[in-house]
PDB file of C-alpha atoms in Angstrom:
ATOM      1  CA  UNK A 300     135.345 103.469 110.429  1.00  0.00           C
ATOM      2  CA  UNK A 301     133.863 100.824 108.150  1.00  0.00           C
ATOM      3  CA  UNK A 302     135.051 100.357 104.557  1.00  0.00           C
ATOM      4  CA  UNK A 303     132.479  98.849 102.188  1.00  0.00           C
ATOM      5  CA  UNK A 304     132.213  97.960  98.529  1.00  0.00           C
ATOM      6  CA  UNK A 305     129.944 100.304  96.608  1.00  0.00           C
ATOM      7  CA  UNK A 306     127.318  97.616  96.017  1.00  0.00           C
ATOM      8  CA  UNK A 307     126.868  97.439  99.802  1.00  0.00           C
ATOM      9  CA  UNK A 308     125.990 101.165 100.033  1.00  0.00           C
ATOM     10  CA  UNK A 309     122.621 102.669  99.141  1.00  0.00           C
ATOM     11  CA  UNK A 310     122.828 104.331  95.711  1.00  0.00           C
ATOM     12  CA  UNK A 311     120.970 107.444  96.827  1.00  0.00           C
ATOM     13  CA  UNK A 312     123.411 107.976  99.697  1.00  0.00           C
ATOM     14  CA  UNK A 313     126.433 107.683  97.398  1.00  0.00           C
ATOM     15  CA  UNK A 314     124.940 109.991  94.748  1.00  0.00           C
ATOM     16  CA  UNK A 315     124.205 112.626  97.393  1.00  0.00           C
ATOM     17  CA  UNK A 316     127.738 112.317  98.803  1.00  0.00           C
ATOM     18  CA  UNK A 317     129.355 112.788  95.372  1.00  0.00           C
ATOM     19  CA  UNK A 318     127.161 115.749  94.446  1.00  0.00           C
ATOM     20  CA  UNK A 319     127.834 117.516  97.741  1.00  0.00           C
ATOM     21  CA  UNK A 320     131.574 116.878  97.920  1.00  0.00           C
ATOM     22  CA  UNK A 321     132.416 117.411  94.230  1.00  0.00           C
ATOM     23  CA  UNK A 322     130.877 120.890  94.411  1.00  0.00           C
ATOM     24  CA  UNK A 323     133.483 121.830  97.036  1.00  0.00           C
ATOM     25  CA  UNK A 324     136.361 120.023  95.316  1.00  0.00           C
ATOM     26  CA  UNK A 325     135.584 121.472  91.878  1.00  0.00           C
ATOM     27  CA  UNK A 326     135.413 125.012  93.234  1.00  0.00           C
ATOM     28  CA  UNK A 327     138.742 124.499  95.020  1.00  0.00           C
ATOM     29  CA  UNK A 328     140.387 123.116  91.865  1.00  0.00           C
ATOM     30  CA  UNK A 329     138.850 125.313  89.159  1.00  0.00           C
ATOM     31  CA  UNK A 330     137.487 128.403  90.941  1.00  0.00           C
ATOM     32  CA  UNK A 331     134.082 129.920  90.291  1.00  0.00           C
ATOM     33  CA  UNK A 332     134.172 129.373  86.504  1.00  0.00           C
ATOM     34  CA  UNK A 333     133.807 125.607  86.196  1.00  0.00           C
ATOM     35  CA  UNK A 334     134.676 123.741  82.990  1.00  0.00           C
ATOM     36  CA  UNK A 335     132.200 121.522  81.201  1.00  0.00           C
ATOM     37  CA  UNK A 336     132.681 118.072  82.738  1.00  0.00           C
ATOM     38  CA  UNK A 337     130.760 116.273  79.989  1.00  0.00           C
ATOM     39  CA  UNK A 338     132.801 113.522  78.339  1.00  0.00           C
ATOM     40  CA  UNK A 339     132.334 112.874  74.625  1.00  0.00           C
ATOM     41  CA  UNK A 340     133.101 109.537  72.967  1.00  0.00           C
ATOM     42  CA  UNK A 341     133.796 109.169  69.238  1.00  0.00           C
ATOM     43  CA  UNK A 342     135.002 106.402  66.937  1.00  0.00           C
ATOM     44  CA  UNK A 343     136.160 106.950  63.359  1.00  0.00           C
ATOM     45  CA  UNK A 344     136.685 104.141  60.860  1.00  0.00           C
ATOM     46  CA  UNK A 345     138.704 103.843  57.685  1.00  0.00           C
ATOM     47  CA  UNK A 346     137.121 101.788  54.898  1.00  0.00           C
ATOM     48  CA  UNK A 347     138.360 100.381  51.593  1.00  0.00           C
ATOM     49  CA  UNK A 348     135.803  98.784  49.266  1.00  0.00           C
ATOM     50  CA  UNK A 349     133.244  98.786  52.109  1.00  0.00           C
ATOM     51  CA  UNK A 350     135.606  96.870  54.404  1.00  0.00           C
ATOM     52  CA  UNK A 351     136.803  98.436  57.655  1.00  0.00           C
ATOM     53  CA  UNK A 352     140.603  98.494  57.650  1.00  0.00           C
ATOM     54  CA  UNK A 353     141.169 100.795  60.614  1.00  0.00           C
ATOM     55  CA  UNK A 354     139.515 102.481  63.559  1.00  0.00           C
ATOM     56  CA  UNK A 355     140.334 105.056  66.201  1.00  0.00           C
ATOM     57  CA  UNK A 356     138.343 105.632  69.389  1.00  0.00           C
ATOM     58  CA  UNK A 357     138.683 108.754  71.498  1.00  0.00           C
ATOM     59  CA  UNK A 358     137.321 110.380  74.622  1.00  0.00           C
ATOM     60  CA  UNK A 359     137.203 114.168  74.941  1.00  0.00           C
ATOM     61  CA  UNK A 360     137.357 115.382  78.510  1.00  0.00           C
ATOM     62  CA  UNK A 361     137.619 119.115  79.327  1.00  0.00           C
ATOM     63  CA  UNK A 362     139.450 119.962  76.115  1.00  0.00           C
ATOM     64  CA  UNK A 363     141.831 117.010  76.138  1.00  0.00           C
ATOM     65  CA  UNK A 364     141.452 114.242  73.577  1.00  0.00           C
ATOM     66  CA  UNK A 365     142.509 110.850  74.925  1.00  0.00           C
ATOM     67  CA  UNK A 366     143.043 108.272  72.233  1.00  0.00           C
ATOM     68  CA  UNK A 367     141.625 105.083  73.660  1.00  0.00           C
ATOM     69  CA  UNK A 368     142.636 102.865  70.753  1.00  0.00           C
ATOM     70  CA  UNK A 369     144.030 102.954  67.246  1.00  0.00           C
ATOM     71  CA  UNK A 370     143.794  99.728  65.284  1.00  0.00           C
ATOM     72  CA  UNK A 371     144.731  99.020  61.673  1.00  0.00           C
ATOM     73  CA  UNK A 372     144.080  95.662  60.005  1.00  0.00           C
ATOM     74  CA  UNK A 373     147.195  93.544  59.761  1.00  0.00           C
ATOM     75  CA  UNK A 374     147.011  93.332  55.969  1.00  0.00           C
ATOM     76  CA  UNK A 375     146.537  97.125  55.692  1.00  0.00           C
ATOM     77  CA  UNK A 376     149.403  98.286  57.897  1.00  0.00           C
ATOM     78  CA  UNK A 377     152.227 100.550  56.698  1.00  0.00           C
ATOM     79  CA  UNK A 378     149.948 102.226  54.138  1.00  0.00           C
ATOM     80  CA  UNK A 379     149.275 105.444  56.048  1.00  0.00           C
ATOM     81  CA  UNK A 380     145.878 104.472  57.451  1.00  0.00           C
ATOM     82  CA  UNK A 381     146.938 105.103  61.060  1.00  0.00           C
ATOM     83  CA  UNK A 382     148.302 108.497  60.047  1.00  0.00           C
ATOM     84  CA  UNK A 383     145.045 109.403  58.286  1.00  0.00           C
ATOM     85  CA  UNK A 384     143.002 108.403  61.328  1.00  0.00           C
ATOM     86  CA  UNK A 385     145.261 110.419  63.647  1.00  0.00           C
ATOM     87  CA  UNK A 386     145.041 113.467  61.385  1.00  0.00           C
ATOM     88  CA  UNK A 387     141.235 113.153  61.270  1.00  0.00           C
ATOM     89  CA  UNK A 388     141.128 113.186  65.068  1.00  0.00           C
ATOM     90  CA  UNK A 389     143.418 116.228  65.166  1.00  0.00           C
ATOM     91  CA  UNK A 390     141.171 118.114  62.704  1.00  0.00           C
ATOM     92  CA  UNK A 391     138.027 117.252  64.654  1.00  0.00           C
ATOM     93  CA  UNK A 392     139.692 118.143  67.956  1.00  0.00           C
ATOM     94  CA  UNK A 393     140.652 121.595  66.670  1.00  0.00           C
ATOM     95  CA  UNK A 394     137.108 122.200  65.396  1.00  0.00           C
ATOM     96  CA  UNK A 395     135.745 121.223  68.823  1.00  0.00           C
ATOM     97  CA  UNK A 396     138.109 123.651  70.569  1.00  0.00           C
ATOM     98  CA  UNK A 397     140.322 121.044  72.210  1.00  0.00           C
ATOM     99  CA  UNK A 398     143.853 122.018  73.208  1.00  0.00           C
ATOM    100  CA  UNK A 399     145.706 118.707  73.667  1.00  0.00           C
ATOM    101  CA  UNK A 400     145.775 115.105  72.457  1.00  0.00           C
ATOM    102  CA  UNK A 401     147.196 112.315  74.618  1.00  0.00           C
ATOM    103  CA  UNK A 402     147.888 108.627  74.057  1.00  0.00           C
ATOM    104  CA  UNK A 403     149.441 105.674  75.905  1.00  0.00           C
ATOM    105  CA  UNK A 404     151.377 102.992  74.084  1.00  0.00           C
ATOM    106  CA  UNK A 405     154.019 100.372  74.689  1.00  0.00           C
ATOM    107  CA  UNK A 406     157.482 101.864  75.185  1.00  0.00           C
ATOM    108  CA  UNK A 407     158.964  99.639  72.484  1.00  0.00           C
ATOM    109  CA  UNK A 408     155.970  99.295  70.155  1.00  0.00           C
ATOM    110  CA  UNK A 409     156.035 100.485  66.537  1.00  0.00           C
ATOM    111  CA  UNK A 410     153.062 102.750  67.308  1.00  0.00           C
ATOM    112  CA  UNK A 411     155.343 104.950  69.438  1.00  0.00           C
ATOM    113  CA  UNK A 412     157.393 105.769  66.330  1.00  0.00           C
ATOM    114  CA  UNK A 413     154.223 106.665  64.424  1.00  0.00           C
ATOM    115  CA  UNK A 414     153.059 109.070  67.116  1.00  0.00           C
ATOM    116  CA  UNK A 415     156.490 110.687  67.371  1.00  0.00           C
ATOM    117  CA  UNK A 416     156.594 111.136  63.587  1.00  0.00           C
ATOM    118  CA  UNK A 417     153.295 113.039  63.909  1.00  0.00           C
ATOM    119  CA  UNK A 418     154.755 115.439  66.477  1.00  0.00           C
ATOM    120  CA  UNK A 419     153.786 113.723  69.727  1.00  0.00           C
ATOM    121  CA  UNK A 420     156.273 113.952  72.598  1.00  0.00           C
ATOM    122  CA  UNK A 421     156.910 111.316  75.263  1.00  0.00           C
ATOM    123  CA  UNK A 422     155.907 112.958  78.560  1.00  0.00           C
ATOM    124  CA  UNK A 423     156.533 110.052  80.895  1.00  0.00           C
ATOM    125  CA  UNK A 424     157.456 106.408  81.059  1.00  0.00           C
ATOM    126  CA  UNK A 425     155.349 103.953  83.036  1.00  0.00           C
ATOM    127  CA  UNK A 426     157.686 101.100  83.971  1.00  0.00           C
ATOM    128  CA  UNK A 427     156.251  97.644  84.667  1.00  0.00           C
ATOM    129  CA  UNK A 428     152.752  98.837  83.766  1.00  0.00           C
ATOM    130  CA  UNK A 429     150.090  96.865  81.876  1.00  0.00           C
ATOM    131  CA  UNK A 430     150.891  93.135  81.947  1.00  0.00           C
ATOM    132  CA  UNK A 431     154.358  94.010  83.320  1.00  0.00           C
ATOM    133  CA  UNK A 432     155.385  95.904  80.175  1.00  0.00           C
ATOM    134  CA  UNK A 433     156.795  99.408  80.027  1.00  0.00           C
ATOM    135  CA  UNK A 434     154.445 102.025  78.581  1.00  0.00           C
ATOM    136  CA  UNK A 435     154.775 105.688  77.663  1.00  0.00           C
ATOM    137  CA  UNK A 436     152.358 108.603  77.583  1.00  0.00           C
ATOM    138  CA  UNK A 437     152.736 110.891  74.593  1.00  0.00           C
ATOM    139  CA  UNK A 438     150.918 114.142  73.922  1.00  0.00           C
ATOM    140  CA  UNK A 439     150.689 117.040  71.542  1.00  0.00           C
ATOM    141  CA  UNK A 440     149.331 120.561  71.912  1.00  0.00           C
ATOM    142  CA  UNK A 441     146.950 121.468  69.099  1.00  0.00           C
TER     143      UNK A 441
END
């Protein structure tokens, strides 16, 4: 057996392999009624006097919203902007028929408290994760 980096394999061969093998794997995992595998990417911004003071970026994958990032300007923090952005995502997710929202954050970061105050539950801890810091995954059914 020879193990190669993808760039050393012909694209057409790899595409054919994935198409063929995912058909079997998807049927095994999901049965005959397959979900929509299309991923959707959205970013929402919060503005004050035409200045962006916050942003949230999400990916929707098979009914689950994954919050990729939530960022509030340093001089605009603790004014509810993060909460407003989270609530906007929850509203949009419900309208799109999503059933869960998930987010990763540092285990001891202030953001964790925000998410918990909005009803998110810590599902697991990821010790010694990004840059050797502990992280948590939180989620919420919607």
